[in-house]
């Protein structure tokens, strides 16, 4: 039998974190969600999601954030694997291993990324070759941010954030992330946003011309000015010290800064790698954030990096590490 015909023993997908360069939040809908007009960008912080056939469904989470992630059936990666199995009529349990580098409950969609990785890896492990549209539909069922984790790059999101259109922008951007010391719950941040805006007329959200112009030009200074997030006042209301984090970044060379998604991570745009090191040092020295990470964006969405196949478990590379290069630490 040729190695191409041998089913893989395990498959690994690499998945990126996201930030929202712009996040416009419309009125609360009857289904509990909000209409969004958002611009996502995938950034070079990654989780690796590996799946292998097992007697029973199971999950292991490795890395510095492992204690913060449920290692049971409520994990979004596990729900993704089971949803695909159900949809495709597969009866082969898998053990999922997540090597986590994306901060948890941070507004960077790490859980959504793991779900996208599990869909892609299980699809390959089970030899399904599902049409892209099927994976996208399942992704949207799992969560508003999961379809973008599959797509990556830079994209406009509408609906509840799950309807995507790639943005053909220019430029590679250098980001510095000030991590929070306590996570924020996405539903709580949206609820706080509604509370702060109660009594106000909230317009239907629409992307700004300034953001689109900045992305088309690839000019980091314009992009820094155009960054905006309607959830930021809510995140600041729930964690007022984030004001100081924002001020510290803007006082130390950032071209712009904003709370990432529902927070509490604060993302700062800088002009180059040297500035990113300077800002990381300044944020660390000021003591305003318990951790700092750096990454570039945009990077590609979920993709397979390895499939260990054949009786002796030979490794077959099915992709590279993407434009982000090696994993950050
Ligand atoms: O879709 P997902 O499960 O990630 O959403 C988590 C929560 O975030 C929702 O239950 C809802 O409270 C809030 N949300 C929202 N409007 C959106 C996306 C998320 O209100 N467009």
Short mmCIF file of C-alpha atoms and ligand atoms in Angstrom, two decimals:
data_model
loop_
_atom_site.label_atom_id
_atom_site.label_comp_id
_atom_site.label_asym_id
_atom_site.label_seq_id
_atom_site.Cartn_x
_atom_site.Cartn_y
_atom_site.Cartn_z
CA UNK A 1 0.00 0.00 0.00
CA UNK A 2 1.38 3.45 -0.81
CA UNK A 3 1.86 5.91 2.03
CA UNK A 4 -0.66 8.27 0.38
CA UNK A 5 -3.39 5.65 0.93
CA UNK A 6 -2.47 4.99 4.56
CA UNK A 7 -4.83 6.74 6.93
CA UNK A 8 -2.99 9.19 9.20
CA UNK A 9 -2.46 8.23 12.84
CA UNK A 10 -2.69 11.82 13.93
CA UNK A 11 -3.21 15.22 12.33
CA UNK A 12 -2.19 18.66 13.61
CA UNK A 13 -3.77 21.98 12.61
CA UNK A 14 -2.25 25.35 13.46
CA UNK A 15 -4.71 28.15 14.20
CA UNK A 16 -4.21 31.89 14.71
CA UNK A 17 -5.54 34.39 17.23
CA UNK A 18 -7.53 37.37 15.95
CA UNK A 19 -7.92 41.01 16.80
CA UNK A 20 -10.68 43.36 15.62
CA UNK A 21 -9.21 46.42 13.92
CA UNK A 22 -12.70 47.89 13.96
CA UNK A 23 -15.70 46.59 15.87
CA UNK A 24 -19.02 48.37 15.39
CA UNK A 25 -21.82 46.95 17.51
CA UNK A 26 -25.45 47.45 16.46
CA UNK A 27 -28.59 47.13 18.60
CA UNK A 28 -29.34 43.97 20.60
CA UNK A 29 -31.30 41.48 18.45
CA UNK A 30 -34.19 39.29 19.50
CA UNK A 31 -31.89 36.23 19.49
CA UNK A 32 -29.54 37.77 22.08
CA UNK A 33 -26.82 38.65 19.56
CA UNK A 34 -25.83 42.01 18.10
CA UNK A 35 -25.42 42.94 14.46
CA UNK A 36 -21.75 43.69 13.87
CA UNK A 37 -19.66 45.45 11.28
CA UNK A 38 -16.14 44.38 12.07
CA UNK A 39 -12.72 44.03 10.48
CA UNK A 40 -10.85 40.99 11.72
CA UNK A 41 -7.13 40.46 11.39
CA UNK A 42 -5.44 37.12 12.14
CA UNK A 43 -2.20 37.61 14.07
CA UNK A 44 0.79 35.35 14.62
CA UNK A 45 -0.07 33.87 18.00
CA UNK A 46 -1.07 30.26 17.47
CA UNK A 47 -2.52 27.17 19.07
CA UNK A 48 -1.75 23.72 17.64
CA UNK A 49 -4.67 21.27 17.68
CA UNK A 50 -3.83 17.58 17.20
CA UNK A 51 -6.29 14.72 16.87
CA UNK A 52 -5.75 10.96 16.94
CA UNK A 53 -8.16 8.02 16.99
CA UNK A 54 -8.92 6.81 20.54
CA UNK A 55 -11.17 4.43 22.45
CA UNK A 56 -13.12 7.34 23.92
CA UNK A 57 -13.52 11.04 23.28
CA UNK A 58 -10.92 12.94 25.31
CA UNK A 59 -8.95 16.16 25.45
CA UNK A 60 -5.61 17.34 26.87
CA UNK A 61 -4.57 20.99 27.04
CA UNK A 62 -0.88 21.90 27.34
CA UNK A 63 0.90 25.19 27.91
CA UNK A 64 0.84 28.10 30.34
CA UNK A 65 -2.94 28.60 30.07
CA UNK A 66 -3.91 24.92 30.44
CA UNK A 67 -5.48 25.41 33.88
CA UNK A 68 -7.88 28.03 32.51
CA UNK A 69 -9.33 25.80 29.79
CA UNK A 70 -12.02 23.13 30.36
CA UNK A 71 -10.60 19.72 29.42
CA UNK A 72 -14.00 18.07 28.93
CA UNK A 73 -16.97 17.92 26.56
CA UNK A 74 -17.69 21.64 27.03
CA UNK A 75 -14.42 22.59 25.31
CA UNK A 76 -15.33 24.19 21.98
CA UNK A 77 -12.73 22.03 20.16
CA UNK A 78 -14.43 18.89 21.47
CA UNK A 79 -17.84 20.22 20.49
CA UNK A 80 -16.46 20.94 17.02
CA UNK A 81 -15.06 17.41 16.59
CA UNK A 82 -18.33 15.82 17.72
CA UNK A 83 -20.42 18.10 15.52
CA UNK A 84 -18.38 17.12 12.47
CA UNK A 85 -18.58 13.42 13.42
CA UNK A 86 -22.37 13.65 13.77
CA UNK A 87 -22.77 15.56 10.53
CA UNK A 88 -20.55 13.20 8.54
CA UNK A 89 -21.79 10.00 10.21
CA UNK A 90 -18.36 9.13 11.60
CA UNK A 91 -18.15 6.78 14.57
CA UNK A 92 -14.46 7.09 15.47
CA UNK A 93 -13.76 8.90 18.77
CA UNK A 94 -10.67 11.08 18.86
CA UNK A 95 -8.33 12.34 21.53
CA UNK A 96 -7.65 16.06 21.05
CA UNK A 97 -4.43 17.68 22.25
CA UNK A 98 -4.24 21.48 22.29
CA UNK A 99 -0.86 23.19 22.64
CA UNK A 100 -2.04 26.61 23.71
CA UNK A 101 -0.19 29.84 23.10
CA UNK A 102 -3.23 32.09 22.58
CA UNK A 103 -4.24 33.82 25.82
CA UNK A 104 -7.52 32.59 27.32
CA UNK A 105 -10.65 34.76 27.85
CA UNK A 106 -8.59 37.57 26.36
CA UNK A 107 -10.65 38.84 23.42
CA UNK A 108 -8.41 37.02 20.92
CA UNK A 109 -10.81 34.17 20.05
CA UNK A 110 -8.52 31.37 21.26
CA UNK A 111 -11.43 29.00 21.93
CA UNK A 112 -12.87 29.71 18.49
CA UNK A 113 -9.45 29.07 16.95
CA UNK A 114 -9.29 25.66 18.66
CA UNK A 115 -12.73 24.79 17.29
CA UNK A 116 -11.62 25.71 13.76
CA UNK A 117 -8.46 23.62 14.22
CA UNK A 118 -10.46 20.61 15.44
CA UNK A 119 -12.80 20.82 12.41
CA UNK A 120 -9.90 20.93 9.98
CA UNK A 121 -7.81 18.24 11.71
CA UNK A 122 -10.73 15.80 12.15
CA UNK A 123 -11.80 16.35 8.55
CA UNK A 124 -8.31 15.25 7.45
CA UNK A 125 -8.00 12.41 9.98
CA UNK A 126 -11.30 10.90 8.87
CA UNK A 127 -10.51 11.45 5.17
CA UNK A 128 -13.73 13.40 4.67
CA UNK A 129 -12.47 16.16 2.33
CA UNK A 130 -15.58 18.13 3.27
CA UNK A 131 -16.40 21.06 0.98
CA UNK A 132 -15.16 24.33 2.40
CA UNK A 133 -18.75 25.61 2.63
CA UNK A 134 -19.68 22.68 4.92
CA UNK A 135 -16.83 23.46 7.31
CA UNK A 136 -17.80 27.15 7.26
CA UNK A 137 -21.43 26.34 8.12
CA UNK A 138 -20.36 24.11 11.00
CA UNK A 139 -17.94 26.81 12.16
CA UNK A 140 -20.74 29.42 12.27
CA UNK A 141 -22.89 27.00 14.26
CA UNK A 142 -20.14 26.69 16.86
CA UNK A 143 -19.56 30.42 17.44
CA UNK A 144 -19.49 33.85 15.82
CA UNK A 145 -15.67 33.98 15.55
CA UNK A 146 -15.03 30.40 14.37
CA UNK A 147 -15.50 31.06 10.62
CA UNK A 148 -12.83 33.77 10.73
CA UNK A 149 -10.37 31.43 12.45
CA UNK A 150 -10.74 29.14 9.41
CA UNK A 151 -10.32 31.99 6.93
CA UNK A 152 -7.57 34.14 8.49
CA UNK A 153 -5.93 37.14 6.80
CA UNK A 154 -7.92 40.35 7.08
CA UNK A 155 -11.69 40.21 6.58
CA UNK A 156 -14.90 42.18 7.02
CA UNK A 157 -17.39 40.45 9.28
CA UNK A 158 -21.12 41.15 9.24
CA UNK A 159 -24.21 39.45 10.67
CA UNK A 160 -23.09 38.37 14.13
CA UNK A 161 -19.50 38.41 12.85
CA UNK A 162 -19.78 35.09 11.04
CA UNK A 163 -20.46 36.37 7.49
CA UNK A 164 -17.08 37.15 6.00
CA UNK A 165 -15.60 38.96 3.02
CA UNK A 166 -11.81 39.04 2.64
CA UNK A 167 -10.28 42.53 2.60
CA UNK A 168 -7.65 42.93 -0.08
CA UNK A 169 -5.43 45.21 1.93
CA UNK A 170 -1.75 45.91 1.77
CA UNK A 171 0.87 45.88 4.46
CA UNK A 172 2.11 43.74 7.27
CA UNK A 173 1.55 45.19 10.69
CA UNK A 174 3.49 44.77 13.91
CA UNK A 175 1.46 44.37 17.09
CA UNK A 176 2.23 44.40 20.80
CA UNK A 177 -0.33 42.85 23.14
CA UNK A 178 -0.66 43.83 26.80
CA UNK A 179 -2.31 40.84 28.46
CA UNK A 180 -4.87 41.14 31.24
CA UNK A 181 -4.53 39.56 34.66
CA UNK A 182 -8.19 38.50 34.75
CA UNK A 183 -10.24 37.31 31.79
CA UNK A 184 -13.43 39.02 30.65
CA UNK A 185 -16.58 37.12 29.69
CA UNK A 186 -17.78 38.04 26.20
CA UNK A 187 -21.53 37.93 27.09
CA UNK A 188 -20.86 40.15 30.13
CA UNK A 189 -19.01 42.72 28.04
CA UNK A 190 -21.84 42.85 25.47
CA UNK A 191 -24.36 43.20 28.33
CA UNK A 192 -22.34 46.07 29.79
CA UNK A 193 -22.23 47.70 26.36
CA UNK A 194 -26.07 47.50 26.21
CA UNK A 195 -26.32 48.92 29.74
CA UNK A 196 -24.03 51.88 28.94
CA UNK A 197 -26.02 52.65 25.78
CA UNK A 198 -29.52 52.14 27.21
CA UNK A 199 -31.84 54.96 26.23
CA UNK A 200 -29.62 55.88 23.27
CA UNK A 201 -30.52 55.25 19.66
CA UNK A 202 -27.98 52.73 18.37
CA UNK A 203 -27.52 52.92 14.57
CA UNK A 204 -27.06 49.85 12.37
CA UNK A 205 -23.30 49.28 12.18
CA UNK A 206 -21.37 50.03 9.01
CA UNK A 207 -17.65 49.82 8.23
CA UNK A 208 -15.81 53.14 8.22
CA UNK A 209 -14.26 54.64 5.11
CA UNK A 210 -11.17 55.55 7.17
CA UNK A 211 -10.46 51.89 8.00
CA UNK A 212 -10.91 50.70 4.41
CA UNK A 213 -8.70 53.51 3.08
CA UNK A 214 -6.00 52.73 5.65
CA UNK A 215 -5.98 49.02 4.78
CA UNK A 216 -5.91 49.70 1.05
CA UNK A 217 -2.95 52.06 1.45
CA UNK A 218 -1.07 49.77 3.84
CA UNK A 219 -0.13 52.83 5.88
CA UNK A 220 0.35 51.91 9.54
CA UNK A 221 -0.04 55.52 10.74
CA UNK A 222 -3.50 55.78 9.12
CA UNK A 223 -4.44 52.35 10.43
CA UNK A 224 -3.37 53.38 13.94
CA UNK A 225 -5.72 56.37 13.75
CA UNK A 226 -8.61 54.30 12.38
CA UNK A 227 -8.61 51.58 15.08
CA UNK A 228 -11.91 51.55 16.99
CA UNK A 229 -13.96 49.26 19.16
CA UNK A 230 -17.52 49.87 20.38
CA UNK A 231 -16.96 47.31 23.15
CA UNK A 232 -14.04 49.28 24.57
CA UNK A 233 -16.13 51.53 26.89
CA UNK A 234 -17.76 48.39 28.31
CA UNK A 235 -14.41 46.63 28.84
CA UNK A 236 -13.03 49.80 30.51
CA UNK A 237 -16.11 50.04 32.69
CA UNK A 238 -15.60 46.45 33.89
CA UNK A 239 -11.80 46.78 34.21
CA UNK A 240 -10.98 50.50 34.70
CA UNK A 241 -7.21 49.88 34.96
CA UNK A 242 -7.20 49.15 31.19
CA UNK A 243 -7.27 52.98 30.75
CA UNK A 244 -3.79 53.11 32.21
CA UNK A 245 -2.61 50.27 29.99
CA UNK A 246 -3.88 52.16 26.92
CA UNK A 247 -2.25 55.40 28.05
CA UNK A 248 1.08 53.70 28.75
CA UNK A 249 1.18 52.18 25.26
CA UNK A 250 0.22 55.41 23.51
CA UNK A 251 2.82 57.35 25.58
CA UNK A 252 5.53 54.89 24.55
CA UNK A 253 5.47 55.00 20.78
CA UNK A 254 2.33 53.10 19.71
CA UNK A 255 0.67 54.40 16.52
CA UNK A 256 -2.67 53.39 17.97
CA UNK A 257 -4.14 51.06 20.54
CA UNK A 258 -7.44 49.48 21.46
CA UNK A 259 -9.02 46.80 23.56
CA UNK A 260 -9.03 43.60 21.50
CA UNK A 261 -12.60 42.35 20.94
CA UNK A 262 -14.28 42.00 24.32
CA UNK A 263 -10.91 42.34 26.09
CA UNK A 264 -9.08 42.51 28.34
CA UNK A 265 -6.07 42.23 25.99
CA UNK A 266 -5.00 45.66 24.70
CA UNK A 267 -3.50 45.62 21.19
CA UNK A 268 -0.98 48.29 20.15
CA UNK A 269 0.12 48.93 16.58
CA UNK A 270 3.77 49.96 16.14
CA UNK A 271 5.83 50.83 13.08
CA UNK A 272 8.42 48.03 13.17
CA UNK A 273 10.04 45.22 15.14
CA UNK A 274 12.43 47.53 16.97
CA UNK A 275 9.53 49.68 18.21
CA UNK A 276 7.69 46.55 19.27
CA UNK A 277 10.62 45.56 21.48
CA UNK A 278 10.82 49.07 22.95
CA UNK A 279 7.10 49.07 23.70
CA UNK A 280 7.17 45.56 25.17
CA UNK A 281 9.96 46.65 27.51
CA UNK A 282 8.11 49.86 28.48
CA UNK A 283 4.85 48.00 29.20
CA UNK A 284 6.67 45.38 31.26
CA UNK A 285 8.73 47.96 33.19
CA UNK A 286 5.66 50.08 33.98
CA UNK A 287 4.00 47.10 35.64
CA UNK A 288 0.61 47.87 34.04
CA UNK A 289 0.27 44.44 32.40
CA UNK A 290 1.22 41.02 33.78
CA UNK A 291 2.39 39.82 30.36
CA UNK A 292 3.27 41.11 26.92
CA UNK A 293 3.31 39.33 23.55
CA UNK A 294 4.33 40.49 20.08
CA UNK A 295 3.13 39.30 16.69
CA UNK A 296 2.66 40.35 13.08
CA UNK A 297 -0.54 40.30 11.07
CA UNK A 298 -2.17 39.37 8.85
CA UNK A 299 -1.35 35.64 8.91
CA UNK A 300 -3.17 32.74 7.32
CA UNK A 301 -6.14 30.97 8.90
CA UNK A 302 -6.32 27.41 10.23
CA UNK A 303 -4.08 25.05 8.26
CA UNK A 304 -2.66 21.55 8.60
CA UNK A 305 0.97 21.38 9.58
CA UNK A 306 1.58 17.64 10.01
CA UNK A 307 -0.03 14.31 9.52
CA UNK A 308 1.73 11.35 11.12
CA UNK A 309 0.86 8.42 8.88
CA UNK A 310 1.60 4.78 8.27
CA UNK A 311 2.35 1.94 10.65
CA UNK A 312 5.67 3.45 11.71
CA UNK A 313 4.22 6.92 12.19
CA UNK A 314 6.31 8.64 9.52
CA UNK A 315 5.85 12.42 9.49
CA UNK A 316 4.53 14.09 6.38
CA UNK A 317 4.61 17.86 6.29
CA UNK A 318 1.45 19.25 4.71
CA UNK A 319 2.21 22.93 5.02
CA UNK A 320 4.54 25.48 6.49
CA UNK A 321 4.26 27.63 9.57
CA UNK A 322 2.74 30.46 7.56
CA UNK A 323 3.91 34.04 7.30
CA UNK A 324 4.20 34.32 11.06
CA UNK A 325 7.20 31.97 11.06
CA UNK A 326 7.95 29.89 14.11
CA UNK A 327 5.64 29.79 17.10
CA UNK A 328 6.09 32.54 19.62
CA UNK A 329 6.94 31.57 23.15
O1 LIG B 1 -21.07 33.36 19.13
P1 LIG B 1 -20.42 33.23 20.45
O2 LIG B 1 -20.87 32.01 21.21
O3 LIG B 1 -18.93 33.34 20.41
O4 LIG B 1 -20.91 34.49 21.30
C1 LIG B 1 -20.72 34.55 22.70
C2 LIG B 1 -21.64 35.61 23.27
O5 LIG B 1 -21.23 36.92 22.84
C3 LIG B 1 -23.08 35.51 22.84
O6 LIG B 1 -23.80 34.63 23.67
C4 LIG B 1 -23.57 36.94 23.00
O7 LIG B 1 -23.84 37.23 24.35
C5 LIG B 1 -22.33 37.75 22.60
N1 LIG B 1 -22.36 38.15 21.19
C6 LIG B 1 -23.25 39.12 20.78
N2 LIG B 1 -23.29 39.52 19.47
C7 LIG B 1 -22.44 38.98 18.58
C8 LIG B 1 -21.50 37.99 18.97
C9 LIG B 1 -21.49 37.60 20.29
O8 LIG B 1 -24.04 39.66 21.59
N3 LIG B 1 -22.48 39.39 17.32
#
